Coordinates of C-alpha atoms in Angstrom, one line a residue:
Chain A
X1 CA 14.0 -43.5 -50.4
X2 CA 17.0 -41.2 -49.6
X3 CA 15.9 -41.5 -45.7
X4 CA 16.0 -38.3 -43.7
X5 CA 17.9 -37.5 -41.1
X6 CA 16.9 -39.1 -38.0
X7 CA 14.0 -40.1 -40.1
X8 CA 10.9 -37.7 -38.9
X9 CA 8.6 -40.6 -40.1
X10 CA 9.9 -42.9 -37.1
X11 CA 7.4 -42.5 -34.4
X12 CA 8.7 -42.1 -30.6
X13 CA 6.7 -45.0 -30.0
X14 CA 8.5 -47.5 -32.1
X15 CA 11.8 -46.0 -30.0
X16 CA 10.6 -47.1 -26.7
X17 CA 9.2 -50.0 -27.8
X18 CA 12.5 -52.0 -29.2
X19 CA 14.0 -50.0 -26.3
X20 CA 11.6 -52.0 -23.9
X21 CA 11.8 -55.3 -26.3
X22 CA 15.4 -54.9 -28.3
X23 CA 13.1 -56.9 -30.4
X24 CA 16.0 -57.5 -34.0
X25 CA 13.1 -56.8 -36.7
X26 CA 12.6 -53.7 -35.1
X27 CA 16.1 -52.6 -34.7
X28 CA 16.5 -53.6 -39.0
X29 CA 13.7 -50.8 -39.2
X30 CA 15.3 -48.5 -37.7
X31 CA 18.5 -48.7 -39.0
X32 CA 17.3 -49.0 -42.6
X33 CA 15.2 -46.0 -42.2
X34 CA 18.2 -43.7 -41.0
X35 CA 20.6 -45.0 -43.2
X36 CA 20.5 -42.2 -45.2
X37 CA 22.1 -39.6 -42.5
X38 CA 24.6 -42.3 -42.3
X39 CA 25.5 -42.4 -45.7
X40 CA 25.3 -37.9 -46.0
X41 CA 27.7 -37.9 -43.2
X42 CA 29.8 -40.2 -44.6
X43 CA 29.6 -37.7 -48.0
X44 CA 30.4 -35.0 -45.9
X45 CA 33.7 -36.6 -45.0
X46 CA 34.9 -38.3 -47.5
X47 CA 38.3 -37.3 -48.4
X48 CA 41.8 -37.8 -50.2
X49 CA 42.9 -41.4 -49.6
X50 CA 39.6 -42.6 -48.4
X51 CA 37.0 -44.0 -50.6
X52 CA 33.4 -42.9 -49.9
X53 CA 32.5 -46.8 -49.5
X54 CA 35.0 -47.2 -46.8
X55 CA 33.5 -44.3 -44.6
X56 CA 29.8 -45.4 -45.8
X57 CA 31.0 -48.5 -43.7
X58 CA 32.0 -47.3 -40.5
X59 CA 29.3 -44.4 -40.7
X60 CA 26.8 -46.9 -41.1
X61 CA 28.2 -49.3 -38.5
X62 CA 28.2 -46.4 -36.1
X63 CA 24.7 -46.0 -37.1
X64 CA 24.1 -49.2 -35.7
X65 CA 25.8 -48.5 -32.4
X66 CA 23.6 -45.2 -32.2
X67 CA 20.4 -46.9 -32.6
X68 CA 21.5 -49.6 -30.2
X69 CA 22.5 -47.7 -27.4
X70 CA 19.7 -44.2 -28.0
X71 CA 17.3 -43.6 -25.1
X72 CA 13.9 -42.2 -25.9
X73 CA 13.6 -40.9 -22.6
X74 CA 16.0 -38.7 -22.5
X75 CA 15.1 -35.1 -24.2
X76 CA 17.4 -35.2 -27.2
X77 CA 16.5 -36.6 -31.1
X78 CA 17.5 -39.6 -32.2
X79 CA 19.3 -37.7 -35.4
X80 CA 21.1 -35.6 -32.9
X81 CA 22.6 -38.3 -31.3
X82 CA 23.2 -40.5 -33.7
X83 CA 25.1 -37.5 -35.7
X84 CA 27.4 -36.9 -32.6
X85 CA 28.1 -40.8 -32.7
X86 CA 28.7 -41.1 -36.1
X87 CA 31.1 -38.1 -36.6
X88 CA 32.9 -39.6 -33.4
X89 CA 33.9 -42.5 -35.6
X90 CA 34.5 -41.3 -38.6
X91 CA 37.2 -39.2 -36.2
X92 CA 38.5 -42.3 -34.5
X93 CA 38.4 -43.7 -38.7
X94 CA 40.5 -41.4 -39.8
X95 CA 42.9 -41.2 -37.0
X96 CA 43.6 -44.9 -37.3
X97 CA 44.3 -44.8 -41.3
X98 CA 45.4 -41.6 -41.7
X99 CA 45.2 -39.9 -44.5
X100 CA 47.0 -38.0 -47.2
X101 CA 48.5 -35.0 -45.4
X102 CA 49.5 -32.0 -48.0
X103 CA 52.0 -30.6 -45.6
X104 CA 56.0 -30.0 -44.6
X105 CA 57.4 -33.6 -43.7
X106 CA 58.0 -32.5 -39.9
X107 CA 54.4 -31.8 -39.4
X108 CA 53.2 -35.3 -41.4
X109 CA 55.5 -37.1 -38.9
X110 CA 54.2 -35.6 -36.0
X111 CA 50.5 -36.1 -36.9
X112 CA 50.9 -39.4 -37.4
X113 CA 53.1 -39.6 -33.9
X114 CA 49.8 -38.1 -32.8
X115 CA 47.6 -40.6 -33.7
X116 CA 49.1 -43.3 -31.1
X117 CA 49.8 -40.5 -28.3
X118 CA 46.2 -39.4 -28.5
X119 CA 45.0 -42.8 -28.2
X120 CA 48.0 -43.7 -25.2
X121 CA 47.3 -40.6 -23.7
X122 CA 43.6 -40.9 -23.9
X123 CA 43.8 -44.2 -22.1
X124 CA 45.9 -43.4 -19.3
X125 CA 44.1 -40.3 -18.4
X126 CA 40.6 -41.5 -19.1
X127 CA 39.8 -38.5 -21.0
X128 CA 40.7 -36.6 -24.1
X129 CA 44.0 -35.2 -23.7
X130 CA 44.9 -31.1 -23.9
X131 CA 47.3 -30.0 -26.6
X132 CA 49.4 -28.6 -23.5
X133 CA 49.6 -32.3 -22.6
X134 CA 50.1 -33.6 -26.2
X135 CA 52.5 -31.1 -26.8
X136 CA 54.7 -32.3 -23.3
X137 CA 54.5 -35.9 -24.4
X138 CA 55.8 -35.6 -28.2
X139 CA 57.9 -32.4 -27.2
X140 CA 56.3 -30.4 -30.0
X141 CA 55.2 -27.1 -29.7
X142 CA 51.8 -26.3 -28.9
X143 CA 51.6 -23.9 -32.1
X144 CA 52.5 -27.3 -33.6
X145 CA 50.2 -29.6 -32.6
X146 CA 47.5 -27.2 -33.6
X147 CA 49.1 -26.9 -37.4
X148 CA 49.5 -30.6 -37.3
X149 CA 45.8 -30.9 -36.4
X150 CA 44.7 -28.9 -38.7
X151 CA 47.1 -30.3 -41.5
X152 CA 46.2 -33.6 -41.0
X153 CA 42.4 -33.3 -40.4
X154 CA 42.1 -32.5 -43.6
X155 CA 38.6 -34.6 -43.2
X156 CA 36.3 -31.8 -45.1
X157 CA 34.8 -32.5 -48.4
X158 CA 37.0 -32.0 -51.4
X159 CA 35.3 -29.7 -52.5
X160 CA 35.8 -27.1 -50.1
X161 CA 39.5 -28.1 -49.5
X162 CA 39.9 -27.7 -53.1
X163 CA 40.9 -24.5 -54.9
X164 CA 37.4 -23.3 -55.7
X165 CA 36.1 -23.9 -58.9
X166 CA 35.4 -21.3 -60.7
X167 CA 31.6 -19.5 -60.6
X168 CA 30.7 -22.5 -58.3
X169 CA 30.1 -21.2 -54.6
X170 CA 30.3 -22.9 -51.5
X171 CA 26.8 -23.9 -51.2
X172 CA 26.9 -25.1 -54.9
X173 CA 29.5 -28.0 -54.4
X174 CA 28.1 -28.8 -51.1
X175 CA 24.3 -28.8 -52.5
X176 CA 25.7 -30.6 -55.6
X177 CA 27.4 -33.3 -53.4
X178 CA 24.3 -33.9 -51.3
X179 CA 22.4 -34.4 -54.5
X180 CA 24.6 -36.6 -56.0
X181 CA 24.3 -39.0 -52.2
X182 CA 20.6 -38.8 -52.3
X183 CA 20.9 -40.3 -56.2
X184 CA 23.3 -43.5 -55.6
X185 CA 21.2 -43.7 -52.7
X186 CA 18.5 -44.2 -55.2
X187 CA 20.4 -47.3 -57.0
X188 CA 17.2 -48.5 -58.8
X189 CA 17.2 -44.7 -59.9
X190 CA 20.4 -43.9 -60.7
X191 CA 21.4 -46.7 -62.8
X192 CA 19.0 -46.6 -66.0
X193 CA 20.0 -42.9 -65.4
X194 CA 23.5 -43.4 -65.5
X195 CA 23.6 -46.0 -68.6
X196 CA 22.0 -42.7 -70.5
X197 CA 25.0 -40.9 -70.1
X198 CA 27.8 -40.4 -72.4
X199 CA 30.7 -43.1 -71.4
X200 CA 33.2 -40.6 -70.2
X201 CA 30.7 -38.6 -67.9
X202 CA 29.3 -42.2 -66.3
X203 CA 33.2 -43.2 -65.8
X204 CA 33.8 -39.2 -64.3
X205 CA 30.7 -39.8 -62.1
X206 CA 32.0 -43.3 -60.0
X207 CA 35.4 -42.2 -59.6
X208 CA 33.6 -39.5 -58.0
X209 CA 31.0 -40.5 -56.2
X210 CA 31.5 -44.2 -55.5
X211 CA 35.7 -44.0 -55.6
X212 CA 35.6 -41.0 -53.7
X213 CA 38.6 -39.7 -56.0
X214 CA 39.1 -35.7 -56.0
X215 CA 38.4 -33.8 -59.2
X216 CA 42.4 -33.2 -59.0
X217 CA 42.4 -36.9 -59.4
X218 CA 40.2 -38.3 -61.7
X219 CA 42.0 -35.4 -63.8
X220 CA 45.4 -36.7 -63.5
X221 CA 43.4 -40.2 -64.3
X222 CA 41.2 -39.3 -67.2
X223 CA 44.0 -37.3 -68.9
X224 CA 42.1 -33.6 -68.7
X225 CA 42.2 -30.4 -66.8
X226 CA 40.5 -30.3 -63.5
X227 CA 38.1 -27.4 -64.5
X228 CA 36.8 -29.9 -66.9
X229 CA 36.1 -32.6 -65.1
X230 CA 34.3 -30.2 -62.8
X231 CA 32.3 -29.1 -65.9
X232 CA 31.5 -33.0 -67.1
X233 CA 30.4 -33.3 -63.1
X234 CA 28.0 -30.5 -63.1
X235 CA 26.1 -31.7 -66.6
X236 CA 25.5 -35.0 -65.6
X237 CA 24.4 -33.9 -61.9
X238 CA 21.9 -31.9 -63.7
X239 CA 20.9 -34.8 -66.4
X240 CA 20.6 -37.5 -63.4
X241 CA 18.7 -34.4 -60.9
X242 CA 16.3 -34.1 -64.0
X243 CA 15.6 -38.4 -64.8
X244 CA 15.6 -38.2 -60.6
X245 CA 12.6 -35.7 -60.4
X246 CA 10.9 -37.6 -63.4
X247 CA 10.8 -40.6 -61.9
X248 CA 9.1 -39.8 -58.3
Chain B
X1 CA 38.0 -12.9 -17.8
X2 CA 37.5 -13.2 -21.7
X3 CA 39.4 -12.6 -24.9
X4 CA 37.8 -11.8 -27.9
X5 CA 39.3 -12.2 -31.1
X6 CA 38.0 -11.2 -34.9
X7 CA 38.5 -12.5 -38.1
X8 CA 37.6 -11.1 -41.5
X9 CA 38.4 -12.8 -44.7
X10 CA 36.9 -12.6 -48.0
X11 CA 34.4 -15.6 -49.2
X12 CA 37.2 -18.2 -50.6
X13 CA 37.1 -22.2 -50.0
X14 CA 40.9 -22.0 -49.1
X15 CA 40.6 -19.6 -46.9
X16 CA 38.4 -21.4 -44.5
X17 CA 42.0 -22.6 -42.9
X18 CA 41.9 -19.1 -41.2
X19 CA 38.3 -20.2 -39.5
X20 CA 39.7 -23.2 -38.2
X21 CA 43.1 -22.8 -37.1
X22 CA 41.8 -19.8 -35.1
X23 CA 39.3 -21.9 -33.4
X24 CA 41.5 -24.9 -32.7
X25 CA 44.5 -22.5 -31.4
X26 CA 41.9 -20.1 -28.8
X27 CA 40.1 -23.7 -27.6
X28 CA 43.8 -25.1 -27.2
X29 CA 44.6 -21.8 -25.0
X30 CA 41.2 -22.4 -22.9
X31 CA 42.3 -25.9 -22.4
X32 CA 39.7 -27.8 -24.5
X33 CA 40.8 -31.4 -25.1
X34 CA 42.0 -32.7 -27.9
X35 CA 38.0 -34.1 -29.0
X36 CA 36.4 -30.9 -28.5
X37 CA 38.7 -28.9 -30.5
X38 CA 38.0 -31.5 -33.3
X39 CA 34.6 -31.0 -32.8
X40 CA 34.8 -27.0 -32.8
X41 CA 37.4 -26.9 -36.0
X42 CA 34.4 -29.2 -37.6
X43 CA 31.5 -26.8 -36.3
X44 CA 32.8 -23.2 -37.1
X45 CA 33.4 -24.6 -40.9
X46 CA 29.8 -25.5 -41.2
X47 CA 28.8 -22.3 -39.6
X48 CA 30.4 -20.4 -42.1
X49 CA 28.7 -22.8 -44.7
X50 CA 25.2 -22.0 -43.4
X51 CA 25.9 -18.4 -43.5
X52 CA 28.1 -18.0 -47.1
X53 CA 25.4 -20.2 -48.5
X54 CA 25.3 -19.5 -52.1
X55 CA 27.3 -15.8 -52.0
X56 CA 30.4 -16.1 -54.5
X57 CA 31.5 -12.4 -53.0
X58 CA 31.4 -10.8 -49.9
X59 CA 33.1 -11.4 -46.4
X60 CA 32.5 -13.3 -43.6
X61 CA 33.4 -11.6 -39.9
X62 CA 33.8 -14.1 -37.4
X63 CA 33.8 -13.1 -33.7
X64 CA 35.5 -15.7 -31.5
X65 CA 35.2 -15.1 -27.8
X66 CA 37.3 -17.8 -25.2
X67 CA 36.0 -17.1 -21.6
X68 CA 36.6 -19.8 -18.7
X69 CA 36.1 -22.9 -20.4
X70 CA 33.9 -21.6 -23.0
X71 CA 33.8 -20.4 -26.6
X72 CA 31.3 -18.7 -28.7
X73 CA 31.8 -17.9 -31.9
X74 CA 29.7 -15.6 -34.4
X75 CA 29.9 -15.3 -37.8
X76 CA 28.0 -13.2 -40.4
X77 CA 28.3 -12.1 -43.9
X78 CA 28.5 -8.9 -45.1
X79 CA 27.8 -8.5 -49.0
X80 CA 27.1 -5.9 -51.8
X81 CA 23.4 -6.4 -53.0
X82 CA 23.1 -10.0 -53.8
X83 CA 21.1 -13.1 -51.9
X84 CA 20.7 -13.5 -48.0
X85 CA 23.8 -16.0 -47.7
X86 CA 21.4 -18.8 -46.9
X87 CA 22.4 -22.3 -48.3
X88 CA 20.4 -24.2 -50.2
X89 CA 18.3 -26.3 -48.2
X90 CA 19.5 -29.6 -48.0
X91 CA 23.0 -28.4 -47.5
X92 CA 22.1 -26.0 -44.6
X93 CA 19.7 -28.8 -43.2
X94 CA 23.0 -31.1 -43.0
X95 CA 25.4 -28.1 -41.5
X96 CA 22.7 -27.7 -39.0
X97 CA 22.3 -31.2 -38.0
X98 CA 26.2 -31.4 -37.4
X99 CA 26.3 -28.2 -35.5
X100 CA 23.5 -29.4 -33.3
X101 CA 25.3 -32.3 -32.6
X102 CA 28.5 -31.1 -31.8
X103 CA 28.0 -27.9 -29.9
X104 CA 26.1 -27.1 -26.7
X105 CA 23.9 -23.9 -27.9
X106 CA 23.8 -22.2 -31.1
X107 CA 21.2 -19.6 -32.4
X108 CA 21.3 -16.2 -34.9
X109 CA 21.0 -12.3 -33.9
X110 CA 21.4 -9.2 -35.5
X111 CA 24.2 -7.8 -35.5
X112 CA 25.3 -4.3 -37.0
X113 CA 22.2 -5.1 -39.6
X114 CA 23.8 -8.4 -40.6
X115 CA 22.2 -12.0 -39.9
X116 CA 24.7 -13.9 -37.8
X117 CA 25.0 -17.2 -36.5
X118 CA 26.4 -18.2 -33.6
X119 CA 27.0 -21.0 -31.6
X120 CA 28.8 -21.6 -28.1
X121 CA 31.0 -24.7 -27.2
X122 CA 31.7 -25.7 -23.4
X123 CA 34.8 -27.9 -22.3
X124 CA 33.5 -31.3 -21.5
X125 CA 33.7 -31.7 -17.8
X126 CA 36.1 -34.8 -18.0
X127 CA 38.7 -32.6 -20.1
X128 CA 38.9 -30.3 -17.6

């Protein structure tokens, strides 16, 4: 199953109970069955320079925290909290790593100067520093900190970061994307599905969605124009969406 | 005391920038922290997700207002004929999930006929 968010299934009764017990069968059960918001966030953030694997890990590891540290008592939903847990990480991921920054050298050096002030600065003052304060310990601008932010957070999905494609809309490529999480989520699915499609499409399809490559990417890789990669996408979403539906 | 700034911009992936830069830049001037405005750059892109939906024209108004340690921030669409904006579901279910988690309330109105969303994001006590 492609697991909901903060699976709806789990009753509030198996919450308190490996609360009260922190019995390890039970906490498997309920990791396993909200995997899948995991993995969707992990979608939802995968970017240039970071595979989608990668970010399944630590979205998936912070998944684990979440369920390990969620009270059932208080009045929030586990998918709630375990969303603002997981998106923390993937944060504290990407400021670790980095990642590719599409921006004028000054402002790539100072985001990555950011990275370890951030953290320094975050320790000494027990909280999460201002960008008055970041800006007074790198002696940047405050204007420039914000750009550098912004430059170097590029931690949206491609395809909205992207030039958009053309006659695709926002919630086209975002819908498209979820569909195509849901499906590898499905491996027992996807893969006669896959091995249907024509070579090219199936190669198009994992550096996409496995690789986490850009279409921009697995253009410059495959030797043709972005626009059609974006094309070969689309048809074998639909062809996989179709064998998908068949086969429930 | 509160400042109110708007922002109109036509329904284009790369102008989302706009969205986020003026919400990091007005949370940076009410003193968010550095996590918060992270969290608020993240939040008012999937509010204009949940609202463009599947509209290829039109243009989205976003209404930022920064008041003492607090900023809300609207955003609607405003088309020619054509669908209600919505997303499809299971991408509006997931921009809704990671709004809910990151912001403190968030809701829709009416506004000037238009459906808009909104949400509203305090600074955490310990950045203050």
């Amino acid at each position: 199953m492609s697991g909901d968010a903060g699976n709806p299934h789990t009753p509030h009764e198996l919450w308190v109970k490996f609360a009260a017990t922190r019995d390890p069968s039970l906490r498997d059960q309920l990791v396993t069955e909200n995997l899948g918001l995991a993995r969707r966030l992990a979608h939802r953030f995968a970017h240039r320079g970071q595979s989608y694997d990668d970010l399944a890990q630590v979205a998936s590891m912070a998944l684990i925290k979440a369920v390990d540290r969620y009270d059932p008592e208080r009045n929030v939903k586990f998918s709630t909290f375990a969303t603002g847990t997981i998106i923390g990480e993937l944060k504290r991921h990407f400021r670790d790593r980095g990642w590719s920054v599409r921006a004028p050298r000054r402002i790539q050096e100072l985001y990555l100067e950011l990275g370890t002030t951030i953290e320094s600065l975050g320790h000494g003052l027990g909280r999460s520093p201002k960008v008055s304060e970041l800006a007074k310990a790198t002696g940047a601008s405050e204007e420039a900190i914000v750009e550098a932010i912004e430059a170097g957070q590029g931690y949206r999905s491609a395809s909205l970061d992207a030039p958009g494609v053309a006659g695709a809309t926002l919630g086209d490529s975002l819908a498209a994307e979820d569909v195509a999480v849901t499906l590898i989520d499905e491996r027992s699915v996807l893969e006669p599905a896959l091995a249907s499609l024509p070579d090219r499409n199936r190669v198009i399809m994992k550096l996409r969605f496995i690789d986490g490559l850009t279409q921009s990417e697995i253009a410059s890789q495959v030797g043709i124009s972005q626009m059609h990669v974006s094309r070969l996408l689309a048809t074998s979403l639909a062809q996989l969406r179709q064998a998908f539906t068949a086969d429930l | 005391m509160s400042d109110v700034v708007e922002l109109t911009f036509p329904v284009r992936s790369d102008l989302l920038v706009l969205a986020r830069l003026t919400a990091a830049a007005l949370a940076s001037r009410a003193d968010f922290g550095i996590e918060d405005i992270e969290d608020l750059r993240l939040v008012v892109e999937e509010l204009c997700l949940s609202v463009v939906g599947n509209e290829t024209n039109g243009t989205i108004h976003l209404q930022y207002t920064r008041e003492d340690g607090l900023i809300t921030v609207g955003c609607s669409l405003s088309r020619e004929g054509g669908s209600d904006g919505r997303a499809d579901g299971e991408a509006n279910d997931m921009s809704l999930r990671i709004i809910e988690a990151l912001v403190d309330e968030y809701g829709e109105n009416m506004v000037a006929d238009r459906r808009q969303a909104w949400i509203r994001k305090r600074r955490s006590k310990v950045a203050s």
